[in-house]
Amino acid sequence: MMGESKNWILMATARAPTNIAVIKYWGKRDEALILPINDSISVTLDPDHLSATTTVAVSPSFEKDRMWLNGKEVSLSGGRYQNCLRELRNRAGEYTDENKGIHIEKYDWNTLHVHIASYNNFPTAAGLASSAAGFACLVFSLAKLMNVKEDLSQLSTIARQGSGSACRSLYGGFVKWTMGNEMSGSDSIAVQLANETHWDDLVIIVAVVSSRQKETSSTSGMRESVETSSLIQHRAKVVVPSRILQMEQAIRNKDFSSFARLTCADSNQFHAVCLDTSPPILYMNDTSHRIISIVERWNRHEGTPTVAYTFDAGPNAVIVAPNQKVAMDLLQRLLFYFPPARDNELSSYVLGDKKILHEFGLESLSSIEGLQPPPEAKDKGLAQRYGGDVSYFICTRPGKGPAILVGEDQALISIQTGLPK
Ligand code: DP6
C-alpha cells in the first residue's frame, strides 16, 4: 500500500453543532438501524456556543481503533460506533499525497486503524444532548479523512446509525428528518428546510436546570414508550404528520406565533407520552414546570405567544424568542425568578452570546438583585424567587452546520505522536 514508511499520520478536524427538536423524535421502528416512527424537525444551535470538535487520524502505525472523549479514553466496541465506522470504510475513497509519500487505496481503509479525539465546548455534566453533535462530528470528520464522496443527506444516514438525532446535526438552520419507508433505512435521511440566515432574528436561551437525578436515557426511554404507551401510536400516526406540515409552513413564513404554539404543544405531548409509559418516565422537574408556568403566564398576559419552550429527555429548558428585544425581556424574567446562587459571578451564570446582557446593562449581580417582578406577576403574589435552581443559562441562536477546521493548531491529536495533545 502506502510506500515504505509507516511513520506518516494523516488527520482531519471538524466541528459540528447540536440541535434542538421542535417536533420531537420519540420511538423507533428499527432499533439497530435507528429508524424512527415519525418525522421530526429541529433547529441547529450556533456551534460557537454548543458543539463538538473532533479530530480523526489514520496511520499504518496505529494498532487498533481508539477514541478519547473530553480527554478520557472510551471504548469503540459499541454497535453504534462500529456501524458508523463500517459504513464509512465501505464508502472510503483513495487518497494520495506525493509530497508526504502517502498513497491509500480504497480497500486499505479496511485494515488501517483510526484514532479519534472529541471534545464538547459545553459541560457534559449539563445533560445537554451531546450525542447528536458528537456523532455528526465523527461522521463528518471521518468522511473528510477517508475521502468519502457522498452528499450530506447520505452522511446523515450514517450519523443516524450513531444516534437518531445526530442526523439532523449535519445541516445548519432548520432541519427535517424524514422517517422514510424502506426497511434498509436508505430513505430515512435529514434534509435542510432553511439555512441559518433564513430566520436569524431568533434568540435561543438554554436554562441548564440543576438536577441530582440520573435520567432514563433517550434510547431506553423511547423503547419503553413504544412497548407500553398507547398515546405514542396516536401521536406518531395522527398528530405529528399534521404538525410537521404546519411547522414547515411556520418556518417558511417566519410565523413566530404558529412556531411557538407548535413547539410548546409538541414538547408537552412528548412528555405526556413519557408519562403514559409504564413505568412512567418523568424528565421534567419542579424547575422545568416553573419555567413552563412563567412562559405560559407571560404569553397569556400578552394575548399571543411571546416565547416558545421545549424540553428534551431531561429537565433543561430551551426557550426561543423571536428577537433580541423579547429575548431581553425573557432573560430579565429568568434572572428575576432564578437568580444565581450566592458566590456565583454573572459571567459564569449567563454563558454564550453575552451581547444581550451588555446591551441592557445587566452586568452585575446587584443589578439582578434589584430586578422587579414582571407585570404579569405583580399583584398576584407570584413573585417568589428560586435562587440556585438553575445552574446557568446559555444564550445562543440558530447556527450553521458542520465545518472542517484547517490548521494543525486546531487539531486535538498531535501529528507527532498520534495521541491526544
Ligand atoms: C427527546 O437521538 O438521543 O431529544 O436515537 O436512541 O440515540 P437515539 O436517541 P436520541 O433521542 C433524542 C430524543 C429527543 C428528541 C429529539 O431530539 O428529536
Coordinates of C-alpha atoms and ligand atoms in Angstrom, one line a residue:
M1 CA 0.0 0.0 0.0
M2 CA 1.4 3.3 1.1
G3 CA 5.0 3.5 0.3
E4 CA 7.9 2.4 2.5
S5 CA 7.4 4.4 5.7
K6 CA 5.0 3.6 8.4
N7 CA 5.6 6.9 10.1
W8 CA 3.1 9.2 8.5
I9 CA -0.1 10.3 10.2
L10 CA -3.0 11.8 8.2
M11 CA -5.6 13.9 10.1
A12 CA -8.8 15.8 9.7
T13 CA -10.6 18.1 12.3
A14 CA -14.2 19.2 12.2
R15 CA -16.7 21.0 14.4
A16 CA -20.4 20.0 14.4
P17 CA -23.4 21.7 16.1
T18 CA -26.1 20.3 18.5
N19 CA -29.7 20.7 17.6
I20 CA -33.0 21.0 19.5
A21 CA -36.1 19.3 18.1
V22 CA -39.2 21.4 17.9
I23 CA -41.2 18.4 16.6
K24 CA -39.8 15.5 18.6
Y25 CA -38.4 12.2 17.5
W26 CA -39.5 9.6 20.1
G27 CA -39.8 5.9 19.2
K28 CA -38.1 3.6 16.8
R29 CA -39.4 1.1 14.3
D30 CA -36.0 -0.5 13.9
E31 CA -33.6 -0.4 16.9
A32 CA -30.4 -1.5 15.1
L33 CA -30.7 0.8 12.1
I34 CA -32.3 3.6 14.2
L35 CA -35.4 4.2 12.1
P36 CA -38.0 6.4 13.7
I37 CA -41.8 6.1 13.9
N38 CA -42.3 9.7 12.9
D39 CA -40.7 12.7 11.1
S40 CA -39.0 15.3 13.3
I41 CA -37.9 18.9 12.8
S42 CA -35.1 20.7 14.6
V43 CA -33.2 24.0 14.9
T44 CA -29.4 23.8 14.7
L45 CA -27.8 25.7 17.5
D46 CA -24.8 28.0 17.0
P47 CA -21.6 25.9 17.2
D48 CA -19.8 28.8 18.8
H49 CA -21.8 28.0 21.9
L50 CA -22.8 24.4 21.7
S51 CA -20.7 22.0 19.5
A52 CA -18.4 19.1 19.3
T53 CA -14.9 19.3 17.8
T54 CA -13.4 16.0 16.6
T55 CA -10.0 15.2 15.2
V56 CA -9.6 11.8 13.4
A57 CA -6.2 10.5 12.4
V58 CA -5.0 7.5 10.5
S59 CA -1.6 5.9 10.4
P60 CA -0.2 2.5 9.5
S61 CA 1.5 2.6 12.9
F62 CA -1.8 2.6 14.8
E63 CA -2.6 -0.9 16.2
K64 CA -6.3 -0.5 16.7
D65 CA -9.2 1.9 16.5
R66 CA -9.2 4.2 19.6
M67 CA -11.2 7.1 20.8
W68 CA -10.9 9.8 23.5
L69 CA -13.8 11.8 24.7
N70 CA -13.0 15.0 26.5
G71 CA -9.6 13.7 27.2
K72 CA -10.6 10.3 28.5
E73 CA -10.3 7.1 26.5
V74 CA -13.6 5.4 25.8
S75 CA -14.5 2.1 24.2
L76 CA -15.4 2.0 20.5
S77 CA -16.7 -1.5 20.8
G78 CA -20.4 -0.4 20.9
G79 CA -22.6 -1.4 17.9
R80 CA -23.4 2.3 17.1
Y81 CA -19.7 3.3 16.7
Q82 CA -19.0 0.1 14.8
N83 CA -21.9 0.7 12.4
C84 CA -20.7 4.2 11.6
L85 CA -17.1 3.1 11.1
R86 CA -18.1 0.2 8.8
E87 CA -20.4 2.4 6.7
L88 CA -17.7 5.0 6.3
R89 CA -15.0 2.4 5.5
N90 CA -17.3 1.0 2.8
R91 CA -17.6 4.3 1.1
A92 CA -13.9 5.5 1.6
G93 CA -12.0 6.7 -1.5
E94 CA -8.4 6.5 -2.4
Y95 CA -6.0 9.2 -1.2
T96 CA -2.6 10.3 -2.5
D97 CA -0.2 12.9 -1.1
E98 CA 3.0 12.7 -3.2
N99 CA 4.9 15.1 -1.0
K100 CA 4.5 13.0 2.0
G101 CA 4.7 9.8 0.1
I102 CA 1.2 8.7 1.1
H103 CA -0.9 6.5 -1.1
I104 CA -4.0 4.9 0.3
E105 CA -6.2 2.6 -1.9
K106 CA -9.9 2.3 -1.2
Y107 CA -9.5 -1.2 0.3
D108 CA -6.6 -0.1 2.5
W109 CA -9.2 1.6 4.8
N110 CA -10.4 -1.8 6.0
T111 CA -7.1 -2.6 7.6
L112 CA -5.9 0.9 8.6
H113 CA -6.8 2.0 12.1
V114 CA -8.1 5.4 13.3
H115 CA -7.6 7.5 16.4
I116 CA -10.5 9.8 17.3
A117 CA -10.4 12.6 19.8
S118 CA -13.5 14.6 20.5
Y119 CA -14.5 17.3 22.9
N120 CA -17.6 19.4 23.6
N121 CA -17.4 23.1 24.2
F122 CA -20.2 22.9 26.8
P123 CA -20.1 21.0 30.1
T124 CA -21.1 17.3 29.5
A125 CA -22.4 17.2 33.1
A126 CA -25.1 19.6 32.0
G127 CA -27.1 16.7 30.5
L128 CA -27.4 18.6 27.2
A129 CA -27.7 16.1 24.3
S130 CA -24.1 15.7 23.3
S131 CA -24.5 12.5 21.2
A132 CA -26.1 14.5 18.3
A133 CA -23.1 16.8 17.9
G134 CA -20.7 14.0 18.7
F135 CA -21.9 11.5 16.1
A136 CA -22.4 14.2 13.5
C137 CA -18.9 15.4 14.0
L138 CA -17.4 11.9 14.0
V139 CA -19.1 11.1 10.7
F140 CA -18.3 14.4 9.1
S141 CA -14.6 14.3 10.1
L142 CA -14.1 10.7 9.1
A143 CA -15.8 11.3 5.7
K144 CA -13.3 14.0 5.1
L145 CA -10.3 11.9 6.2
M146 CA -11.4 8.9 4.2
N147 CA -12.2 10.9 1.2
V148 CA -15.9 9.7 1.2
K149 CA -17.6 11.2 -1.8
E150 CA -21.2 11.4 -0.6
D151 CA -23.5 14.3 -0.1
L152 CA -24.7 15.4 3.3
S153 CA -28.0 13.5 3.1
Q154 CA -26.1 10.3 2.6
L155 CA -23.8 11.2 5.6
S156 CA -27.0 11.9 7.6
T157 CA -28.0 8.2 7.2
I158 CA -24.7 7.2 8.7
A159 CA -24.8 9.7 11.6
R160 CA -28.4 8.4 12.2
Q161 CA -26.9 5.0 13.0
G162 CA -24.8 6.6 15.7
S163 CA -27.7 8.4 17.3
G164 CA -31.0 9.3 15.7
S165 CA -31.0 13.0 16.5
A166 CA -27.4 13.2 15.1
C167 CA -28.6 13.0 11.5
R168 CA -30.2 16.5 12.0
S169 CA -26.9 18.0 13.0
L170 CA -25.4 17.6 9.5
Y171 CA -27.1 20.8 8.5
G172 CA -27.4 24.3 9.8
G173 CA -30.6 26.3 10.3
F174 CA -33.9 24.3 10.2
V175 CA -33.8 20.6 9.5
K176 CA -36.3 17.8 8.9
W177 CA -35.5 14.1 9.5
T178 CA -37.9 12.2 7.1
M179 CA -38.7 8.9 8.7
G180 CA -38.7 7.0 5.3
N181 CA -40.4 3.7 4.4
E182 CA -37.6 1.5 3.3
M183 CA -36.6 -1.4 5.5
S184 CA -32.9 -0.7 4.7
G185 CA -33.3 2.9 6.1
S186 CA -31.9 4.3 2.8
D187 CA -34.7 7.0 2.7
S188 CA -34.5 7.8 6.5
I189 CA -32.5 11.0 5.9
A190 CA -32.2 14.6 7.1
V191 CA -32.9 17.5 4.7
Q192 CA -32.4 21.2 5.3
L193 CA -35.7 23.2 5.3
A194 CA -33.9 26.6 5.5
N195 CA -30.4 27.7 6.4
E196 CA -29.3 29.7 9.4
T197 CA -29.7 33.1 7.7
H198 CA -33.4 32.5 6.9
W199 CA -34.7 33.4 10.3
D200 CA -31.7 34.9 12.1
D201 CA -33.7 37.2 14.4
L202 CA -34.4 34.2 16.7
V203 CA -32.6 34.1 20.0
I204 CA -32.4 30.8 22.0
I205 CA -31.8 30.6 25.7
V206 CA -30.9 27.3 27.3
A207 CA -31.6 27.0 31.0
V208 CA -29.4 24.3 32.5
V209 CA -31.5 23.1 35.4
S210 CA -29.8 21.8 38.5
S211 CA -30.6 18.1 38.9
R212 CA -29.2 15.3 41.0
Q213 CA -31.3 12.7 39.4
K214 CA -29.9 10.2 36.9
E215 CA -32.3 10.3 34.0
T216 CA -33.5 7.4 31.8
S217 CA -31.6 7.5 28.5
S218 CA -33.5 8.5 25.4
T219 CA -32.7 5.1 23.9
S220 CA -34.3 3.1 26.6
G221 CA -37.0 5.6 27.4
M222 CA -38.3 5.6 23.8
R223 CA -38.1 1.8 23.7
E224 CA -40.3 1.6 26.8
S225 CA -42.7 4.1 25.4
V226 CA -43.1 2.1 22.1
E227 CA -43.7 -1.0 24.2
T228 CA -46.2 0.4 26.7
S229 CA -47.7 3.7 25.7
S230 CA -50.9 3.7 23.6
L231 CA -50.7 7.5 23.2
I232 CA -47.5 7.2 21.2
Q233 CA -49.2 5.5 18.3
H234 CA -51.8 8.2 18.0
R235 CA -49.0 10.8 18.2
A236 CA -46.9 9.2 15.5
K237 CA -49.7 8.4 13.1
V238 CA -52.1 11.3 13.5
V239 CA -50.7 14.2 15.4
V240 CA -47.1 14.5 14.1
P241 CA -47.8 14.3 10.4
S242 CA -50.1 17.3 10.5
R243 CA -47.8 19.2 12.9
I244 CA -44.9 18.6 10.5
L245 CA -46.7 20.3 7.7
Q246 CA -47.8 23.2 9.9
M247 CA -44.3 23.6 11.3
E248 CA -42.7 23.6 7.8
Q249 CA -45.1 26.4 6.9
A250 CA -44.5 28.4 10.1
I251 CA -40.7 28.2 9.4
R252 CA -41.1 29.1 5.7
N253 CA -43.3 32.2 6.6
K254 CA -41.3 33.0 9.8
D255 CA -44.6 32.9 11.6
F256 CA -43.5 33.0 15.2
S257 CA -46.8 32.5 16.9
S258 CA -47.5 29.3 15.0
F259 CA -43.9 28.2 15.5
A260 CA -44.2 28.8 19.3
R261 CA -47.7 27.2 19.6
L262 CA -46.5 24.0 17.8
T263 CA -43.1 23.9 19.6
C264 CA -44.7 24.1 23.1
A265 CA -47.5 21.7 22.2
D266 CA -45.1 19.1 20.8
S267 CA -42.8 19.3 23.8
N268 CA -45.7 18.8 26.1
Q269 CA -47.1 15.9 24.1
F270 CA -43.7 14.2 24.1
H271 CA -43.6 14.5 27.9
A272 CA -47.2 13.3 28.0
V273 CA -46.1 10.2 26.1
C274 CA -43.4 9.7 28.7
L275 CA -45.9 9.9 31.5
D276 CA -48.1 7.5 29.5
T277 CA -45.2 5.0 29.5
S278 CA -45.2 2.2 32.1
P279 CA -43.5 2.7 34.5
P280 CA -43.9 6.4 33.8
I281 CA -40.9 8.5 32.8
L282 CA -40.6 11.9 34.3
Y283 CA -37.9 14.0 32.6
M284 CA -39.0 17.5 33.8
N285 CA -38.7 18.5 37.4
D286 CA -40.2 21.4 39.6
T287 CA -37.9 23.9 38.0
S288 CA -38.9 22.8 34.5
H289 CA -42.6 23.1 35.4
R290 CA -42.0 26.5 36.9
I291 CA -40.4 27.7 33.7
I292 CA -43.4 26.5 31.7
S293 CA -45.7 28.4 34.1
I294 CA -43.7 31.6 33.8
V295 CA -43.8 31.4 30.0
E296 CA -47.5 30.4 29.8
R297 CA -48.5 33.2 32.2
W298 CA -46.5 35.8 30.2
N299 CA -47.9 34.5 26.9
R300 CA -51.5 34.8 28.3
H301 CA -50.8 38.3 29.6
E302 CA -49.6 39.4 26.1
G303 CA -52.5 37.6 24.4
T304 CA -50.2 35.9 22.0
P305 CA -47.2 33.5 22.2
T306 CA -44.2 35.7 23.1
V307 CA -41.6 32.9 23.5
A308 CA -41.6 29.1 23.0
Y309 CA -40.2 26.5 25.3
T310 CA -39.2 22.9 24.6
F311 CA -37.7 20.2 26.8
D312 CA -35.8 17.0 25.7
A313 CA -35.1 13.9 27.8
G314 CA -34.1 15.9 30.9
P315 CA -35.1 18.9 33.0
N316 CA -33.2 21.6 30.9
A317 CA -35.4 24.2 29.1
V318 CA -34.7 25.5 25.7
I319 CA -36.6 28.8 25.2
V320 CA -36.9 30.5 21.8
A321 CA -37.6 34.3 21.5
P322 CA -38.5 36.0 18.2
N323 CA -35.9 38.7 18.5
Q324 CA -33.3 40.4 20.8
K325 CA -35.9 42.7 22.4
V326 CA -38.1 39.9 23.5
A327 CA -35.0 37.8 24.4
M328 CA -34.0 40.6 26.8
D329 CA -37.5 40.6 28.4
L330 CA -37.2 36.8 28.7
L331 CA -33.7 37.0 30.3
Q332 CA -34.9 39.6 32.8
R333 CA -37.8 37.3 33.8
L334 CA -35.5 34.3 34.0
L335 CA -33.0 36.2 36.1
F336 CA -35.7 37.5 38.3
Y337 CA -37.2 34.1 39.1
F338 CA -33.8 32.2 39.0
P339 CA -31.1 34.5 40.4
P340 CA -27.7 32.9 40.6
A341 CA -26.8 31.1 43.9
R342 CA -24.6 33.2 46.1
D343 CA -20.9 33.4 45.2
N344 CA -21.8 33.0 41.6
E345 CA -20.4 35.5 39.1
L346 CA -22.7 36.8 36.4
S347 CA -20.1 36.0 33.8
S348 CA -20.3 32.3 34.7
Y349 CA -24.1 32.4 35.1
V350 CA -25.0 33.7 31.7
L351 CA -22.8 32.0 29.0
G352 CA -22.7 32.1 25.3
D353 CA -23.6 35.3 23.5
K354 CA -23.2 38.0 26.2
K355 CA -24.1 40.8 23.9
I356 CA -27.7 40.6 25.1
L357 CA -26.6 41.2 28.7
H358 CA -24.4 44.1 27.9
E359 CA -26.9 45.8 25.7
F360 CA -29.4 46.1 28.5
G361 CA -26.9 47.0 31.3
L362 CA -27.4 43.7 33.2
E363 CA -23.8 43.4 34.1
S364 CA -23.6 42.9 37.8
L365 CA -25.1 40.7 40.4
S366 CA -26.6 43.7 42.2
S367 CA -28.5 44.7 39.1
I368 CA -30.1 41.2 39.2
E369 CA -30.9 41.5 42.9
G370 CA -32.8 44.7 42.2
L371 CA -34.9 43.3 39.4
Q372 CA -38.6 43.9 39.7
P373 CA -41.2 41.2 39.2
P374 CA -42.6 41.2 35.6
P375 CA -46.0 42.9 35.1
E376 CA -48.0 39.7 34.8
A377 CA -46.8 38.6 38.3
K378 CA -47.0 41.9 40.1
D379 CA -50.2 41.9 42.0
K380 CA -50.9 38.1 42.0
G381 CA -48.3 37.1 44.6
L382 CA -46.3 35.2 42.0
A383 CA -43.1 37.0 42.8
Q384 CA -41.3 34.2 44.7
R385 CA -37.7 33.8 43.6
Y386 CA -35.9 30.5 43.3
G387 CA -32.2 31.2 43.7
G388 CA -29.9 28.3 42.8
D389 CA -32.5 26.2 40.9
V390 CA -30.8 27.0 37.5
S391 CA -27.1 26.2 37.2
Y392 CA -26.6 28.6 34.4
F393 CA -28.0 30.0 31.1
I394 CA -26.6 29.8 27.6
C395 CA -27.6 32.5 25.1
T396 CA -27.4 31.3 21.5
R397 CA -29.2 31.4 18.1
P398 CA -29.8 29.2 15.1
G399 CA -26.4 28.2 13.7
K400 CA -24.5 26.7 10.8
G401 CA -23.8 23.1 10.1
P402 CA -20.6 21.1 10.4
A403 CA -17.3 22.6 9.1
I404 CA -13.8 21.3 8.6
L405 CA -11.2 23.2 10.7
V406 CA -7.9 23.7 9.0
G407 CA -4.6 24.2 10.7
E408 CA -2.7 21.9 12.9
D409 CA -3.3 24.1 16.0
Q410 CA -7.0 23.3 15.7
A411 CA -6.3 19.6 15.9
L412 CA -6.9 17.6 19.1
I413 CA -4.4 14.9 18.2
S414 CA -0.7 15.5 17.9
I415 CA 0.7 15.0 14.4
Q416 CA 3.9 13.7 16.1
T417 CA 2.5 11.1 18.4
G418 CA -1.0 10.3 17.0
L419 CA -2.3 10.7 20.6
P420 CA -4.5 13.4 22.1
K421 CA -2.5 16.6 22.8
Ligands
DP6_1 C1 -36.0 13.7 23.2 O1 -31.2 10.7 19.3 O2 -30.7 10.6 21.8 O3 -34.0 14.5 22.2 O4 -31.5 7.5 18.6 O5 -31.6 6.3 20.7 O6 -29.6 7.8 20.1 P1 -31.1 7.5 20.0 O7 -31.9 8.7 20.7 P2 -31.6 10.3 20.7 O8 -33.1 10.8 21.0 C2 -33.4 12.1 21.1 C3 -34.8 12.3 21.6 C4 -35.2 13.7 21.9 C5 -36.0 14.3 20.8 C6 -35.3 14.7 19.5 O9 -34.1 15.1 19.6 O10 -35.9 14.7 18.5

